[in-house]
Coordinates of C-alpha atoms and ligand atoms in Angstrom, one line a residue:
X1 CA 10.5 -1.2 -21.8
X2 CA 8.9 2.1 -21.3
X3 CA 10.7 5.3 -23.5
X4 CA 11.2 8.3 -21.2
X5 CA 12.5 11.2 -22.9
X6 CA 15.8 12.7 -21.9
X7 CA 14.4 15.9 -20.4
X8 CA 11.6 14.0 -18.5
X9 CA 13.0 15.0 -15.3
X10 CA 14.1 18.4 -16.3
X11 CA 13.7 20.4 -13.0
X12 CA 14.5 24.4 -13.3
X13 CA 14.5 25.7 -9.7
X14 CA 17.5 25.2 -6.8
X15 CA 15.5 23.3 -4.5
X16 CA 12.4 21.4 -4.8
X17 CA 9.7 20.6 -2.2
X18 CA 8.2 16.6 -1.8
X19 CA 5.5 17.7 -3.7
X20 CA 7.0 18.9 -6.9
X21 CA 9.2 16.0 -6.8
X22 CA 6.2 13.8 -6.5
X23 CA 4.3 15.9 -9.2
X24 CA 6.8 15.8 -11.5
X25 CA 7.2 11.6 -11.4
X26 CA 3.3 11.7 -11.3
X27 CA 2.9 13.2 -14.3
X28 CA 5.8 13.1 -16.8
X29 CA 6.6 8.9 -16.2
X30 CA 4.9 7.1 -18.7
X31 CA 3.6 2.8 -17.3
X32 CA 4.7 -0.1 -19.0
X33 CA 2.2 -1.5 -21.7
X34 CA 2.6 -5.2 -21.0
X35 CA 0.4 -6.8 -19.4
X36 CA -0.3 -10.7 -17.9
X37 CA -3.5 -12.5 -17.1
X38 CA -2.6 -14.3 -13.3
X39 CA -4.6 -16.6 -11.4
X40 CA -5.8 -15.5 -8.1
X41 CA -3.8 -16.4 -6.3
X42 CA -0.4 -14.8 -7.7
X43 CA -2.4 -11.6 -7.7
X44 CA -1.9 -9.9 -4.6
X45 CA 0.1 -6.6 -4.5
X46 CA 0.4 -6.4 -8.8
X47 CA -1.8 -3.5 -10.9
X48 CA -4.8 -4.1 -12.1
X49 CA -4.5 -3.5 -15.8
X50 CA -8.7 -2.6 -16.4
X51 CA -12.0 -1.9 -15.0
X52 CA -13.6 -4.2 -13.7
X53 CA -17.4 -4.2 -13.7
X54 CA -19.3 -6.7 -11.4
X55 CA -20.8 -9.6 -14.1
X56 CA -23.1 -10.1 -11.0
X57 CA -24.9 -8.9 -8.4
X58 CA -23.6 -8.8 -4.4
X59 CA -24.7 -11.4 -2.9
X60 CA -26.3 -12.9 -5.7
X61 CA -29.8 -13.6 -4.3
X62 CA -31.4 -12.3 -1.4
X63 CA -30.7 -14.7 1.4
X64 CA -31.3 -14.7 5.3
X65 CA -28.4 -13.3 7.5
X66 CA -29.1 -15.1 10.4
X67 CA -30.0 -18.6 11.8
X68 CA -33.9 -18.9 12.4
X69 CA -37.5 -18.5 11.4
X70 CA -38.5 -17.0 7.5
X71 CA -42.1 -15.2 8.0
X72 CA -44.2 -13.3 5.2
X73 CA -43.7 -9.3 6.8
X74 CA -47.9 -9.8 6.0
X75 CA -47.9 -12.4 8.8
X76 CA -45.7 -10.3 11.5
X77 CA -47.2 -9.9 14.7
X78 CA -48.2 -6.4 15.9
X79 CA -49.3 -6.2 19.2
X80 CA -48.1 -9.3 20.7
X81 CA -46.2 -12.6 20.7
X82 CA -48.0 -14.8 18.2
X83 CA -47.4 -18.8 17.4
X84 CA -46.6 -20.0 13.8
X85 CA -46.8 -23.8 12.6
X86 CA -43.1 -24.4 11.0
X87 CA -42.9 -25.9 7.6
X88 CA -39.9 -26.4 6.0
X89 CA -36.5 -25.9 6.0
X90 CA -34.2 -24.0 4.0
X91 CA -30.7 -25.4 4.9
X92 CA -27.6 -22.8 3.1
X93 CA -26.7 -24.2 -0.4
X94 CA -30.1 -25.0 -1.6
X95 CA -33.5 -23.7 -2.8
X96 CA -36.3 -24.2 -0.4
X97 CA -39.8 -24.9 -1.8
X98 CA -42.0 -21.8 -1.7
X99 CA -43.4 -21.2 1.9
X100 CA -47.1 -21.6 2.6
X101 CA -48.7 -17.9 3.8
X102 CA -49.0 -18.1 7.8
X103 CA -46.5 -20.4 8.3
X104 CA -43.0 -20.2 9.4
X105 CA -40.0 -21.8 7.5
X106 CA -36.9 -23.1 9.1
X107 CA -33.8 -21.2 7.6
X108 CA -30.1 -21.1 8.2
X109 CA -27.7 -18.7 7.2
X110 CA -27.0 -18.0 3.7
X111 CA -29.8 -19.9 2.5
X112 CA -32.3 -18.5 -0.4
X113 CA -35.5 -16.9 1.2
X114 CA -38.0 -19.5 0.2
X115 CA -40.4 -17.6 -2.2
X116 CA -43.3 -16.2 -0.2
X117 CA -41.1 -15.1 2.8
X118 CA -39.1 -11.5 3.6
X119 CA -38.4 -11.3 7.0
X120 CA -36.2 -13.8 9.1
X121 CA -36.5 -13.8 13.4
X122 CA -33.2 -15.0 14.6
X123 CA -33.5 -18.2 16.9
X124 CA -32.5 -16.3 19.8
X125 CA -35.8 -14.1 19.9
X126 CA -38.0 -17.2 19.5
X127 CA -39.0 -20.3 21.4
X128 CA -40.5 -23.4 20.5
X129 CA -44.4 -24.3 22.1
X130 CA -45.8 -27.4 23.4
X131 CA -47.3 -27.6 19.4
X132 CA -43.9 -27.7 17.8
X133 CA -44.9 -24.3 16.6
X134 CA -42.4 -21.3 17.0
X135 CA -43.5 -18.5 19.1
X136 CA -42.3 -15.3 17.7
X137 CA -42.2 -11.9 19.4
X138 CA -44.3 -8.6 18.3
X139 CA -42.2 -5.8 16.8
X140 CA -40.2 -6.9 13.9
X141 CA -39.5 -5.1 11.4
X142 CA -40.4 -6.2 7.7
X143 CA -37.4 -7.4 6.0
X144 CA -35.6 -8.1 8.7
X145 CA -32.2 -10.2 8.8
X146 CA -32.2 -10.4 4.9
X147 CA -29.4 -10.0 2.9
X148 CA -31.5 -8.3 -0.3
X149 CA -29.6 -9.4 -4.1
X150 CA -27.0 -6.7 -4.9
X151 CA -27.2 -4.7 -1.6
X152 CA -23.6 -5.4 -1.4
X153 CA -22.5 -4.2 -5.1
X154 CA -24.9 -4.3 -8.2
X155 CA -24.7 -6.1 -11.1
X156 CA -22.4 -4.1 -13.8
X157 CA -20.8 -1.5 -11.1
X158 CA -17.6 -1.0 -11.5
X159 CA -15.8 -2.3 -8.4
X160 CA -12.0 -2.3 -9.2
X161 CA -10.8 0.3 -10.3
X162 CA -7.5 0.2 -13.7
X163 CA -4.7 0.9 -11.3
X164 CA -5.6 -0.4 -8.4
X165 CA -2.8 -2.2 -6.3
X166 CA -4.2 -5.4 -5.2
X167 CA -4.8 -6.4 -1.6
X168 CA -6.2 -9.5 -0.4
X169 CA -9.9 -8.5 0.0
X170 CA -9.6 -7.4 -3.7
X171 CA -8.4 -10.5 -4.8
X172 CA -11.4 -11.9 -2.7
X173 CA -13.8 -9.5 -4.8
X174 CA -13.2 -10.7 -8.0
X175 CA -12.7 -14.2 -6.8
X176 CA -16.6 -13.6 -5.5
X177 CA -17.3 -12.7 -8.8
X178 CA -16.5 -15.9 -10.3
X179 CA -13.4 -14.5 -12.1
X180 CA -10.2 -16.6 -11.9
X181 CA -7.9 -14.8 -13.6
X182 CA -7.2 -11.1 -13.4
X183 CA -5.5 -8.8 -15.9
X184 CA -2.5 -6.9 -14.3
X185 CA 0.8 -5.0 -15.5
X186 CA 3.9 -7.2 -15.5
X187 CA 6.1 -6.6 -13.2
X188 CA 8.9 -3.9 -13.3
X189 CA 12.3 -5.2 -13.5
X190 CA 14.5 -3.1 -11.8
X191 CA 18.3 -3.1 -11.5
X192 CA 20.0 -2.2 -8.2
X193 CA 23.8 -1.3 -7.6
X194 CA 25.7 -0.2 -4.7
X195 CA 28.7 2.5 -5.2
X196 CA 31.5 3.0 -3.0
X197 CA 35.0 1.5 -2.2
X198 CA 34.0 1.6 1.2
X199 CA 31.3 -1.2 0.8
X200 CA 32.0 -5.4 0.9
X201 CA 29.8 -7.5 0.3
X202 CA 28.1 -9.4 3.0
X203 CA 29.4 -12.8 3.3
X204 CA 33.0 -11.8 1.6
X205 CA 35.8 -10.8 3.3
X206 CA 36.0 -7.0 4.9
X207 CA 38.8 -4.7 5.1
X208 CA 39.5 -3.1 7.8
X209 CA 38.3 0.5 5.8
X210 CA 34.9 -1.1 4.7
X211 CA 32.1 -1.8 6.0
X212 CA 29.2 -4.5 4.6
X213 CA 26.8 -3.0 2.2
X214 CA 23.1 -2.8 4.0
X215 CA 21.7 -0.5 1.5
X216 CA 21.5 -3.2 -1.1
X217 CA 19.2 -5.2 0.5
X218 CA 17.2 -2.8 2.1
X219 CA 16.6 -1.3 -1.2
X220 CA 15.9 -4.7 -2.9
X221 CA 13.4 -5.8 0.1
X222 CA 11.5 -2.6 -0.7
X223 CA 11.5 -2.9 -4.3
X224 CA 9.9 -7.1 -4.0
X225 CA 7.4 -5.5 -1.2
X226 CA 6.4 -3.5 -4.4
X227 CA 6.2 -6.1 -6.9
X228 CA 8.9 -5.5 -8.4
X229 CA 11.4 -8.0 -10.0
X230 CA 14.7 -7.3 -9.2
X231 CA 18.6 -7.4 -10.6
X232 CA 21.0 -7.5 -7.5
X233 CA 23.8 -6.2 -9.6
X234 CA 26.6 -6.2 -6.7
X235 CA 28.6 -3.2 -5.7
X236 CA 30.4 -0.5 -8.4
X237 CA 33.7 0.6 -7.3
X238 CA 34.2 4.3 -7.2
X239 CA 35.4 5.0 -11.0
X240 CA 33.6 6.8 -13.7
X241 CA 34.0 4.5 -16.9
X242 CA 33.5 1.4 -15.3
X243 CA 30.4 2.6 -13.8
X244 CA 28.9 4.1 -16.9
X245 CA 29.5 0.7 -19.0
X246 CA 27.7 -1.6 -16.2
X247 CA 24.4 1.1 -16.0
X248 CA 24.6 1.4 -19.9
X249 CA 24.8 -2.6 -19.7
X250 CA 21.8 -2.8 -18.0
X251 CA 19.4 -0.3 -19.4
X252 CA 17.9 -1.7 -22.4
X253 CA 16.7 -4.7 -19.9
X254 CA 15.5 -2.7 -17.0
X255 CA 12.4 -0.4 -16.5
X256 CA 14.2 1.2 -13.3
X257 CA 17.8 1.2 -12.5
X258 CA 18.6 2.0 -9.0
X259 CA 21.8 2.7 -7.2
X260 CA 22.7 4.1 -3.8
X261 CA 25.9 6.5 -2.7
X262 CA 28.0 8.5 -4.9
X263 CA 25.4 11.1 -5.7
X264 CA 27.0 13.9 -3.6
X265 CA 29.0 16.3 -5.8
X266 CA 32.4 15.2 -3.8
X267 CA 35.4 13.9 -5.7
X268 CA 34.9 10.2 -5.1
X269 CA 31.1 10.9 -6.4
X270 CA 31.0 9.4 -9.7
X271 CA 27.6 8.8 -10.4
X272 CA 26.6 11.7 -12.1
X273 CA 29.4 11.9 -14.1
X274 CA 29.0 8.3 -14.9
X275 CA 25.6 8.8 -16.0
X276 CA 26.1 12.2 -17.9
X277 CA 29.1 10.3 -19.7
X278 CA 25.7 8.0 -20.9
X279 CA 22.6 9.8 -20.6
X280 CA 21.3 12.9 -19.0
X281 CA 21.1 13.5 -15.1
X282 CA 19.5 16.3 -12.8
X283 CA 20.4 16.6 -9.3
X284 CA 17.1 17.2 -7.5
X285 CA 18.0 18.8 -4.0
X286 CA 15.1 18.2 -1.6
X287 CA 14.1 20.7 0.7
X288 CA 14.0 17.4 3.0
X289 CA 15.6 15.8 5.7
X290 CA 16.9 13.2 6.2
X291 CA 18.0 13.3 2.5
X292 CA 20.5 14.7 0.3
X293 CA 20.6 15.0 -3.3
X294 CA 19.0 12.3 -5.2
X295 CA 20.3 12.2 -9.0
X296 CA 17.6 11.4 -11.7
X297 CA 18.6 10.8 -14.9
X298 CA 17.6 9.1 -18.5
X299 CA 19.8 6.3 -20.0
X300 CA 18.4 5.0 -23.3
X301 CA 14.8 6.2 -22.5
X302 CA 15.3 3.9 -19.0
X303 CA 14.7 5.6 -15.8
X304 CA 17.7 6.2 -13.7
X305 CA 17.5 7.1 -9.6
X306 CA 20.6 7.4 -7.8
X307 CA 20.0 7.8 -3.9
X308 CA 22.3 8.9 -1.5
X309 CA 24.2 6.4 0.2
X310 CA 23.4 7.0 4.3
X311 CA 21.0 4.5 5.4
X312 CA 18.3 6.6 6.6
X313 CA 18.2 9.3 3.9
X314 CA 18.7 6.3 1.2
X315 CA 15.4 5.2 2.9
X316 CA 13.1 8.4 3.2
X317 CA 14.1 9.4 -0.5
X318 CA 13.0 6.3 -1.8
X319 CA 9.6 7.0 -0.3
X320 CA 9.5 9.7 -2.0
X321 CA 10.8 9.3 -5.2
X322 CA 11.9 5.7 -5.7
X323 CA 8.1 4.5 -4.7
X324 CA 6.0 7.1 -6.8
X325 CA 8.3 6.4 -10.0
X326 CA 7.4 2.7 -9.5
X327 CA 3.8 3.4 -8.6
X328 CA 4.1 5.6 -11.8
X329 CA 5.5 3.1 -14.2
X330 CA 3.6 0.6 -13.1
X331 CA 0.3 2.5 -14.1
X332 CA -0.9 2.2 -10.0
X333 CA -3.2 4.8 -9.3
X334 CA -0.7 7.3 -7.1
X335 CA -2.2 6.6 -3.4
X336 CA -0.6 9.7 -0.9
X337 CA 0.5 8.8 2.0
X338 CA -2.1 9.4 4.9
X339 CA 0.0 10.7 8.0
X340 CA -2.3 9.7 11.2
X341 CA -2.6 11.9 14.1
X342 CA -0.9 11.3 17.2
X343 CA 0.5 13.6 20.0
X344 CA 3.9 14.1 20.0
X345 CA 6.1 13.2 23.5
X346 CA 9.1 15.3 22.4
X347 CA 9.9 19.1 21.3
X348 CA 11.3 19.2 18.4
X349 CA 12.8 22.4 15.9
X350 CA 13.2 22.7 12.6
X351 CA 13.7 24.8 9.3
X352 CA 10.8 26.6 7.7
X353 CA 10.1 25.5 4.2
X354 CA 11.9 22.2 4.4
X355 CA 9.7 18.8 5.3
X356 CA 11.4 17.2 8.3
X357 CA 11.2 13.0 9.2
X358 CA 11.5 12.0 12.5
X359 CA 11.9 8.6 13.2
X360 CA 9.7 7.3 16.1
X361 CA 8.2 4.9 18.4
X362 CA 4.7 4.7 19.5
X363 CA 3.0 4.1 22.8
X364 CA 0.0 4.8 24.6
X365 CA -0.4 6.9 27.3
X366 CA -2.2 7.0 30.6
X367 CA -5.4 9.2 29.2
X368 CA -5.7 6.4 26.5
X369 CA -4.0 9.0 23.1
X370 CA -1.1 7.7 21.1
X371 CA 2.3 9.4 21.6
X372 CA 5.3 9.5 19.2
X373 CA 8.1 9.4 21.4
X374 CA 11.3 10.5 18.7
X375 CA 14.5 8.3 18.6
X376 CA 17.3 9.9 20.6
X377 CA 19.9 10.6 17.9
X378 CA 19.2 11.6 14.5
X379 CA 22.4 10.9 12.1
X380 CA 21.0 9.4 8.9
X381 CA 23.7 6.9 8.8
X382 CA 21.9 5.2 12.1
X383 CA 20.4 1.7 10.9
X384 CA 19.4 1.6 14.4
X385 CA 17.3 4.2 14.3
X386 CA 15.2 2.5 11.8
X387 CA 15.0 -0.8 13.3
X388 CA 14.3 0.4 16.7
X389 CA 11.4 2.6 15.7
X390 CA 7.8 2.4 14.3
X391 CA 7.7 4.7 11.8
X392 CA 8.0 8.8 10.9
X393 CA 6.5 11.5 11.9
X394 CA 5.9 14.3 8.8
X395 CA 6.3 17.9 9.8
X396 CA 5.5 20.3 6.7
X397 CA 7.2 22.7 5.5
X398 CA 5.3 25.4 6.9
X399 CA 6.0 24.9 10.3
X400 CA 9.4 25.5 12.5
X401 CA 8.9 23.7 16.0
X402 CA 6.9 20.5 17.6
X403 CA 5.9 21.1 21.1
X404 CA 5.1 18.9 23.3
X405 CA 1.2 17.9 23.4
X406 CA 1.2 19.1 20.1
X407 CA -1.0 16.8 17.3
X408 CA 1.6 15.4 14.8
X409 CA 0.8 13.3 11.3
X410 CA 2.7 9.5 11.8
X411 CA 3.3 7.5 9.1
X412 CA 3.9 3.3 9.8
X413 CA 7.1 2.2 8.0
X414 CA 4.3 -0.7 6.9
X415 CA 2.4 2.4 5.3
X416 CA 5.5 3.2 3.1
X417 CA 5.8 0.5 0.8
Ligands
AMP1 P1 27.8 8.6 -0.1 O1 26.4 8.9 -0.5 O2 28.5 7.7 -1.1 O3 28.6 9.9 0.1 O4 27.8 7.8 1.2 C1 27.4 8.4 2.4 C2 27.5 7.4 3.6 O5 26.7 6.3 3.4 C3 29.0 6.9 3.7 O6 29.3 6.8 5.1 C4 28.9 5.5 3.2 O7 29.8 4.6 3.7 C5 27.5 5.1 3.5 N1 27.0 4.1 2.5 C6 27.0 4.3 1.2 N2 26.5 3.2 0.5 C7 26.1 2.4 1.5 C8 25.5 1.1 1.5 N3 25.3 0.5 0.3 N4 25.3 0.5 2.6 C9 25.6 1.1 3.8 N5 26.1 2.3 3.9 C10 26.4 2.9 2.8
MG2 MG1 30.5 7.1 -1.7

């Protein structure tokens, strides 16, 4: 288990911007150490552990790109169309015999370039005489429709990256290298509670003064999307000790505890009480919205985040600080979020020096430009509004209105996690 210290999320100002959360995560939370070797195909999504440096060149020999005719550049014609006697055929797969100067060799895709050959003309550009011979035109240029050995990526480059989160066409990379196994963190087990009287569990019975817990599994979806393995530890009832023994329960197993409501400094919020009765706990308040304070604390050296409990600001603030501490422990290589431009169909206002989310949904208008049209209510306790939308628009601190027209930066709730 990775060994935080107890002031790792010591924070001394009253409010703190995206950024500062971020940099603070970034730079203070130390990744696990363990790591597994997985075969290929378990690999998507999980942190590369090391470098790793191409054993061989991309493609691996220099082979024709196209269906057709293999020439010696020395042989092309200049001026005009000129005939050439075919012999031979390279087929993909196998090594052609060398090529005999002035002739032409039949080659298909992916096959070697027979020795004494450099430039392929595609079938469509040729015909075939009365001789059998191939009739090729005049212009070509040497090298031509070759694929050269390493043009791709050279042998001994390094090509992935330590920390790099594995998609499919890295996966294919390595897999193109020959590798079958690849090197990568284990996965973070992370331990995930809901707090509040208020919530029953799906599938149990309801009073009529709760409602079903969503969070939960909203939390726990996002959590798998990053690799992670989770604990579904249930719901905590609204009491101090009771809370404090099942998060001190849980610690020494868990890289990442996680909980959601109860984080407001109300009464009937007992998780930072709960905690402090156990470890240490900040309250970082956010100069963003939709969000409240999130509480981050230490229990044995384990990570603690405690989100707040509305749906939507439970869901923006663990963008922001549930998905970089992850990223963090995990030793991924922290990728920011890259906010596209689109043109906003709404007017909007906001306060200066706080970051603002609106949830949106995209379409495209008549001249062809995408347009974020905003959702029509904005309480964060609105599942809806994140299941009937595409994703958020980011406005920075700096600025205090969106007009309409104006160029906004969108970010795809697939962009988040
Ligand atoms: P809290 O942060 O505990 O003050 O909760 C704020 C609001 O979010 C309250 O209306 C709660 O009922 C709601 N809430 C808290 N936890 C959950 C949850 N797990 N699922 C859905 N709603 C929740
Ligand atoms: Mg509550």
């Amino acid at each position: 288990m990775a060994q935080l210290s107890d002031d790792c999320f010591a924070f001394g100002g009253p409010m703190m911007s995206v950024d500062e959360a971020v940099g603070i995560i970034t730079s203070r939370v130390e990744a696990v150490k363990e790591t597994e070797n997985l075969a290929l195909d378990e690999a998507d999504g999980r942190v590369l552990a090391g470098d790793i440096a191409a054993p061989l060149p991309l493609p691996p020999f220099t082979n024709s790109a196209v269906d057709g005719f293999a020439v010696n550049a020395s042989d092309l014609p200049r001026d005009r169309a000129d005939a050439f006697p075919v012999t031979g055929r390279a087929p993909a797969g196998a090594m052609a015999p060398a090529a005999t100067r002035g002739h032409a060799v039949r080659i298909f895709t992916g096959a070697p370039m027979p020795e004494g050959t450099d430039t392929v003309f595609m079938q469509e550009d040729v015909r075939i005489d009365d001789a059998g011979r191939v009739v090729c035109p005049a212009g070509l240029k040497p090298g031509a429709n070759v694929r050269r050995a390493g043009e791709d990526i050279p042998k001994g480059h390094i090509a992935l990256k330590a920390g790099q989160r594995l998609r499919p066409q890295d996966v294919a990379l390595a897999a193109a290298f020959g590798l079958t196994k690849l090197k990568v963190v284990r996965r973070l087990r992370v331990a995930v509670f809901s707090t509040g009287d208020e919530l029953a569990p799906p599938g149990s019975a309801r009073t009529a003064a709760q409602l079903f817990d969503s969070n939960r599994f909203m939390l726990i979806a996002m959590l798998k999307r990053l690799s992670c393995e989770v604990s579904d530890l249930g719901i905590l009832r609204d009491a101090r000790a009771p809370l404090a023994d099942a998060l001190k329960g849980v610690a020494a197993s868990h890289d990442l505890i996680l909980t959601t409501g109860g984080v407001s400094t109300g009464e009937e919020d007992h998780v930072k009480a709960g905690v402090e009765s156990i470890g240490t706990l900040v309250l970082w308040r956010m100069a963003i919205k939709p969000g409240r304070p999130v509480a981050m604390g230490i229990i044995g050296g384990t990570p603690f985040v405690g989100l707040p409990g509305n749906p939507v600001a439970s869901f923006v603030t663990f963008v922001h600080v549930v998905r970089p501490t992850v990223l963090a422990l995990s030793g991924a290589v922290a990728t920011p979020l890259i906010p596209m431009p689109v043109r906003a169909a709404f007017g909007y206002k906001k306060k200066s020096g706080r970051r603002e989310y609106v949830r949106v949904t995209l379409r495209s208008a008549r001249d062809g430009a995408l347009e974020a049209i905003k959702f029509p209510r904005e309480g964060a306790g609105l599942l809806s509004s994140l299941v009937d939308t595409d994703g958020l628009v980011e406005l920075p601190e700096t600025i205090t209105r969106v007009d309409p027209g104006d160029s906004i930066g969108f970010l795809s709730y697939a962009s988040l996690i």
